[in-house]
Amino acid sequence: MLEALDVSVRAGDLLAVQQVSAAFERGAFSAIIGPNGAGKSTLMRALAGLTPVQGGEVRWQGRSLASHSRRERARTLAYLAQTEALPPDTKVRDVVALGRGAGEWLWGLFPGNPLSFGGLSADDDGAIACAMQRTDTARFADRPVAELSGGEQQRVSLARALAAEPDFLLLDEPTNHLDLAYGLNLIKTLREEVHNGLGVVAVLHDLNLAARADHLLLLSEGRVVAQGRAENVLTPRHLEAVYGVRVDVIRHGGRLVVVPEG
């Protein structure tokens, strides 16, 4: 379990996250939602160990996240930022192979040449192939990143993270700038990974995609407004209080759908 216990985090001079407590489980798909400036990305970076907390504690595998080495964190908690500057001239398979960097780096976070981590073992090759098959990126394995669409690059980033074989996958707005088909396909892929035992925590803006999650955490001004199952969080009262918009929440085809009034 990955836990935030009364966590407070600063972003510059602002206390962007205030006394947030939440628990995220393996084998479950959790979504963090809320308006712009709610503290979602700041909390996500704290959960990944990338931003220090000013109060409370993030716990991973029963002990403080800060007590885990950088190597442990990188191999068990895979983090995807809102945008990843993938190397444009690098072949897709080589980018995915970066996920097997023995935890010595995370893309865009640690200095050095990420392609210099050394040779790949048979286990590495197997993990890379499996990650590409699961994300439907194997078909353009030999193409340079620059030739791919935004949605395809997003899948390459996901394959890179999955190649590390983490216990948890933390994604900050993974459907940002994706069209409807790519967004739905990404959520479907994440649900398949959850079925296989991966823990997934994603910051999402699209409430109708978030409704597909097992657990929701609704933030406003850095504080928890509600958390739990979608039907208990995505209520007209909660959403009007947080977003300032009146909505209807209906059930269609077994799913909750949020529809703004007017």
Short mmCIF file of C-alpha atoms in Angstrom, two decimals:
data_model
loop_
_atom_site.label_atom_id
_atom_site.label_comp_id
_atom_site.label_asym_id
_atom_site.label_seq_id
_atom_site.Cartn_x
_atom_site.Cartn_y
_atom_site.Cartn_z
CA MET A 1 0.00 0.00 0.00
CA LEU A 2 1.08 3.55 -0.80
CA GLU A 3 -0.18 5.99 1.83
CA ALA A 4 -0.30 9.72 2.46
CA LEU A 5 -0.64 10.37 6.18
CA ASP A 6 -1.65 13.94 7.02
CA VAL A 7 0.65 15.17 4.23
CA SER A 8 1.32 18.86 3.59
CA VAL A 9 3.51 20.04 0.70
CA ARG A 10 4.70 23.46 -0.43
CA ALA A 11 4.90 24.63 -4.03
CA GLY A 12 7.04 27.74 -3.82
CA ASP A 13 5.61 29.95 -1.09
CA LEU A 14 2.20 28.29 -1.29
CA LEU A 15 1.09 25.37 0.88
CA ALA A 16 -0.36 23.53 -2.10
CA VAL A 17 -1.31 20.32 -0.25
CA GLN A 18 -2.74 20.57 3.25
CA GLN A 19 -3.07 17.63 5.65
CA VAL A 20 -4.07 15.08 3.01
CA SER A 21 -4.55 11.48 4.09
CA ALA A 22 -5.29 8.75 1.54
CA ALA A 23 -4.39 5.12 0.89
CA PHE A 24 -3.77 3.62 -2.54
CA GLU A 25 -3.72 -0.16 -3.00
CA ARG A 26 -2.04 -2.51 -5.44
CA GLY A 27 -4.51 -4.09 -7.79
CA ALA A 28 -6.66 -0.95 -7.79
CA PHE A 29 -7.04 2.04 -10.12
CA SER A 30 -7.16 5.31 -8.19
CA ALA A 31 -7.77 8.77 -9.66
CA ILE A 32 -6.95 12.15 -8.14
CA ILE A 33 -9.35 14.83 -9.38
CA GLY A 34 -10.09 18.49 -8.72
CA PRO A 35 -9.93 21.89 -10.44
CA ASN A 36 -6.77 23.64 -11.58
CA GLY A 37 -4.65 24.65 -8.61
CA ALA A 38 -6.16 22.00 -6.32
CA GLY A 39 -2.74 20.47 -5.54
CA LYS A 40 -3.14 17.29 -7.58
CA SER A 41 0.25 17.31 -9.31
CA THR A 42 2.03 18.45 -6.16
CA LEU A 43 0.54 15.53 -4.23
CA MET A 44 1.48 13.13 -7.01
CA ARG A 45 5.11 14.26 -6.94
CA ALA A 46 5.15 13.81 -3.16
CA LEU A 47 3.79 10.27 -3.56
CA ALA A 48 6.63 9.55 -5.99
CA GLY A 49 9.22 10.94 -3.59
CA LEU A 50 10.12 13.79 -5.93
CA THR A 51 8.92 16.64 -3.72
CA PRO A 52 9.65 16.81 0.02
CA VAL A 53 6.75 17.00 2.44
CA GLN A 54 6.54 19.78 5.03
CA GLY A 55 4.23 17.85 7.30
CA GLY A 56 2.97 14.31 7.70
CA GLU A 57 4.50 11.34 5.90
CA VAL A 58 4.29 9.30 2.72
CA ARG A 59 4.56 5.59 3.51
CA TRP A 60 5.41 2.84 1.04
CA GLN A 61 5.44 -0.87 1.84
CA GLY A 62 4.80 -0.12 5.50
CA ARG A 63 7.60 2.36 6.11
CA SER A 64 8.46 5.96 5.32
CA LEU A 65 9.06 6.57 1.62
CA ALA A 66 12.05 8.73 2.58
CA SER A 67 13.73 5.66 4.09
CA HIS A 68 13.72 3.85 0.73
CA SER A 69 16.75 4.36 -1.45
CA ARG A 70 16.50 6.13 -4.78
CA ARG A 71 17.05 2.77 -6.46
CA GLU A 72 14.17 1.16 -4.53
CA ARG A 73 11.81 3.99 -5.36
CA ALA A 74 12.70 4.04 -9.04
CA ARG A 75 12.22 0.30 -9.47
CA THR A 76 8.96 -0.01 -7.52
CA LEU A 77 7.26 3.36 -8.15
CA ALA A 78 7.18 4.35 -11.82
CA TYR A 79 6.26 7.99 -12.42
CA LEU A 80 5.08 9.62 -15.65
CA ALA A 81 5.02 13.42 -15.70
CA GLN A 82 2.44 15.48 -17.60
CA THR A 83 4.84 15.76 -20.51
CA GLU A 84 7.97 13.74 -21.19
CA ALA A 85 10.58 15.09 -23.59
CA LEU A 86 11.34 11.81 -25.33
CA PRO A 87 14.55 11.84 -27.43
CA PRO A 88 13.23 12.47 -30.97
CA ASP A 89 15.93 10.61 -32.88
CA THR A 90 15.92 7.53 -30.64
CA LYS A 91 14.17 4.37 -31.73
CA VAL A 92 11.09 3.38 -29.78
CA ARG A 93 12.56 0.14 -28.46
CA ASP A 94 15.59 1.99 -27.11
CA VAL A 95 13.31 4.41 -25.26
CA VAL A 96 11.35 1.54 -23.73
CA ALA A 97 14.66 -0.09 -22.75
CA LEU A 98 15.36 2.92 -20.56
CA GLY A 99 12.88 1.43 -18.12
CA ARG A 100 15.42 -1.33 -17.43
CA GLY A 101 18.01 1.16 -16.16
CA ALA A 102 18.33 -0.68 -12.85
CA GLY A 103 16.62 2.17 -11.06
CA GLU A 104 19.58 4.54 -11.53
CA TRP A 105 17.50 7.19 -13.22
CA LEU A 106 14.00 8.37 -14.01
CA TRP A 107 13.44 10.17 -17.26
CA GLY A 108 14.08 13.89 -16.91
CA LEU A 109 14.79 13.65 -13.17
CA PHE A 110 18.32 12.35 -12.75
CA PRO A 111 21.35 13.67 -14.66
CA GLY A 112 23.50 11.70 -17.04
CA ASN A 113 22.96 9.80 -20.26
CA PRO A 114 20.10 7.35 -19.70
CA LEU A 115 21.32 5.19 -22.59
CA SER A 116 24.62 4.52 -20.85
CA PHE A 117 23.36 2.08 -18.25
CA GLY A 118 25.02 -0.90 -19.94
CA GLY A 119 23.95 -4.10 -21.66
CA LEU A 120 20.60 -5.81 -21.37
CA SER A 121 20.03 -9.27 -19.95
CA ALA A 122 17.58 -11.87 -21.23
CA ASP A 123 15.21 -10.80 -18.46
CA ASP A 124 15.51 -7.21 -19.62
CA ASP A 125 14.72 -8.18 -23.20
CA GLY A 126 11.70 -10.14 -22.06
CA ALA A 127 10.36 -7.28 -19.94
CA ILE A 128 10.84 -4.81 -22.81
CA ALA A 129 9.07 -7.06 -25.30
CA CYS A 130 6.21 -7.69 -22.87
CA ALA A 131 5.75 -3.98 -22.12
CA MET A 132 5.65 -3.14 -25.82
CA GLN A 133 3.16 -5.87 -26.55
CA ARG A 134 0.87 -4.71 -23.72
CA THR A 135 0.93 -1.09 -24.94
CA ASP A 136 0.67 -1.87 -28.67
CA THR A 137 4.02 -0.23 -29.40
CA ALA A 138 5.86 -3.27 -30.78
CA ARG A 139 4.63 -2.52 -34.30
CA PHE A 140 6.72 0.66 -34.48
CA ALA A 141 9.65 -0.53 -32.36
CA ASP A 142 12.25 0.50 -34.96
CA ARG A 143 10.80 3.92 -35.75
CA PRO A 144 12.30 7.09 -34.24
CA VAL A 145 10.16 8.88 -31.69
CA ALA A 146 9.92 11.98 -33.90
CA GLU A 147 7.77 10.06 -36.39
CA LEU A 148 5.09 9.20 -33.83
CA SER A 149 1.88 11.02 -32.98
CA GLY A 150 1.29 12.44 -29.52
CA GLY A 151 -0.87 9.48 -28.54
CA GLU A 152 1.73 7.01 -29.78
CA GLN A 153 4.44 8.79 -27.81
CA GLN A 154 2.25 8.60 -24.72
CA ARG A 155 2.04 4.83 -25.16
CA VAL A 156 5.83 4.64 -25.56
CA SER A 157 6.23 6.50 -22.25
CA LEU A 158 3.83 4.05 -20.64
CA ALA A 159 5.74 1.09 -22.09
CA ARG A 160 8.98 2.51 -20.70
CA ALA A 161 7.41 2.70 -17.25
CA LEU A 162 5.94 -0.81 -17.45
CA ALA A 163 9.26 -2.27 -18.60
CA ALA A 164 10.62 -1.48 -15.13
CA GLU A 165 8.03 -3.94 -13.75
CA PRO A 166 7.00 -1.59 -10.93
CA ASP A 167 4.52 -2.24 -8.15
CA PHE A 168 2.86 1.15 -8.62
CA LEU A 169 2.40 3.40 -11.63
CA LEU A 170 1.92 7.11 -10.90
CA LEU A 171 0.66 9.19 -13.83
CA ASP A 172 0.18 12.96 -13.87
CA GLU A 173 -2.57 13.83 -16.38
CA PRO A 174 -1.83 10.91 -18.76
CA THR A 175 -4.78 11.75 -21.02
CA ASN A 176 -3.78 15.40 -21.43
CA HIS A 177 -3.78 16.41 -25.14
CA LEU A 178 -5.10 12.97 -26.19
CA ASP A 179 -8.20 12.59 -28.32
CA LEU A 180 -11.18 10.55 -27.17
CA ALA A 181 -10.05 7.27 -28.71
CA TYR A 182 -6.51 7.47 -27.30
CA GLY A 183 -7.80 8.48 -23.88
CA LEU A 184 -10.23 5.57 -23.69
CA ASN A 185 -7.58 3.17 -24.96
CA LEU A 186 -5.13 4.37 -22.31
CA ILE A 187 -7.68 3.84 -19.53
CA LYS A 188 -8.41 0.36 -20.90
CA THR A 189 -4.69 -0.46 -20.85
CA LEU A 190 -4.37 0.79 -17.28
CA ARG A 191 -7.34 -1.31 -16.20
CA GLU A 192 -5.69 -4.38 -17.72
CA GLU A 193 -2.52 -3.65 -15.75
CA VAL A 194 -4.56 -3.27 -12.56
CA HIS A 195 -6.17 -6.65 -13.25
CA ASN A 196 -2.64 -8.11 -13.32
CA GLY A 197 -1.89 -6.68 -9.87
CA LEU A 198 -0.35 -3.27 -10.62
CA GLY A 199 -1.37 -0.31 -8.49
CA VAL A 200 -2.28 2.75 -10.58
CA VAL A 201 -2.74 6.32 -9.36
CA ALA A 202 -3.56 8.91 -12.03
CA VAL A 203 -4.32 12.62 -11.97
CA LEU A 204 -7.28 13.09 -14.31
CA HIS A 205 -9.22 16.14 -15.46
CA ASP A 206 -11.90 14.25 -17.37
CA LEU A 207 -14.47 13.29 -14.74
CA ASN A 208 -16.10 10.74 -17.01
CA LEU A 209 -12.80 8.91 -17.37
CA ALA A 210 -12.19 9.24 -13.64
CA ALA A 211 -15.58 7.58 -13.04
CA ARG A 212 -14.00 4.36 -14.33
CA ALA A 213 -11.55 4.27 -11.42
CA ASP A 214 -11.98 2.07 -8.35
CA HIS A 215 -11.15 4.87 -5.93
CA LEU A 216 -11.37 8.66 -6.28
CA LEU A 217 -9.69 11.42 -4.29
CA LEU A 218 -11.30 14.83 -4.81
CA LEU A 219 -9.14 17.82 -3.87
CA SER A 220 -9.90 21.52 -3.63
CA GLU A 221 -7.40 24.19 -2.54
CA GLY A 222 -5.04 21.46 -1.35
CA ARG A 223 -7.52 19.71 0.90
CA VAL A 224 -9.56 16.52 0.62
CA VAL A 225 -13.22 17.16 -0.15
CA ALA A 226 -14.23 13.53 -0.62
CA GLN A 227 -12.71 10.14 -1.34
CA GLY A 228 -14.00 6.65 -2.01
CA ARG A 229 -16.00 5.01 -4.76
CA ALA A 230 -17.13 7.08 -7.74
CA GLU A 231 -20.79 7.13 -6.70
CA ASN A 232 -19.83 8.62 -3.34
CA VAL A 233 -17.44 11.24 -4.74
CA LEU A 234 -18.98 12.30 -8.05
CA THR A 235 -22.12 13.78 -6.56
CA PRO A 236 -23.79 17.01 -7.72
CA ARG A 237 -23.19 18.54 -4.29
CA HIS A 238 -19.46 17.77 -4.22
CA LEU A 239 -18.87 18.82 -7.81
CA GLU A 240 -20.76 22.10 -7.55
CA ALA A 241 -18.90 22.95 -4.35
CA VAL A 242 -15.51 22.28 -5.94
CA TYR A 243 -15.97 23.34 -9.57
CA GLY A 244 -18.68 25.98 -9.13
CA VAL A 245 -20.79 24.32 -11.82
CA ARG A 246 -24.16 22.62 -11.40
CA VAL A 247 -24.15 19.11 -12.86
CA ASP A 248 -26.32 16.06 -13.25
CA VAL A 249 -24.74 12.70 -12.50
CA ILE A 250 -26.52 9.89 -14.31
CA ARG A 251 -25.88 6.21 -14.80
CA HIS A 252 -25.64 5.08 -18.40
CA GLY A 253 -24.62 1.61 -19.51
CA GLY A 254 -23.53 0.76 -15.98
CA ARG A 255 -21.24 3.82 -15.74
CA LEU A 256 -21.59 7.20 -14.09
CA VAL A 257 -21.70 10.15 -16.48
CA VAL A 258 -21.25 13.76 -15.37
CA VAL A 259 -23.30 16.23 -17.41
CA PRO A 260 -23.07 19.99 -16.77
CA GLU A 261 -26.47 21.66 -16.53
CA GLY A 262 -27.35 24.25 -19.16
#
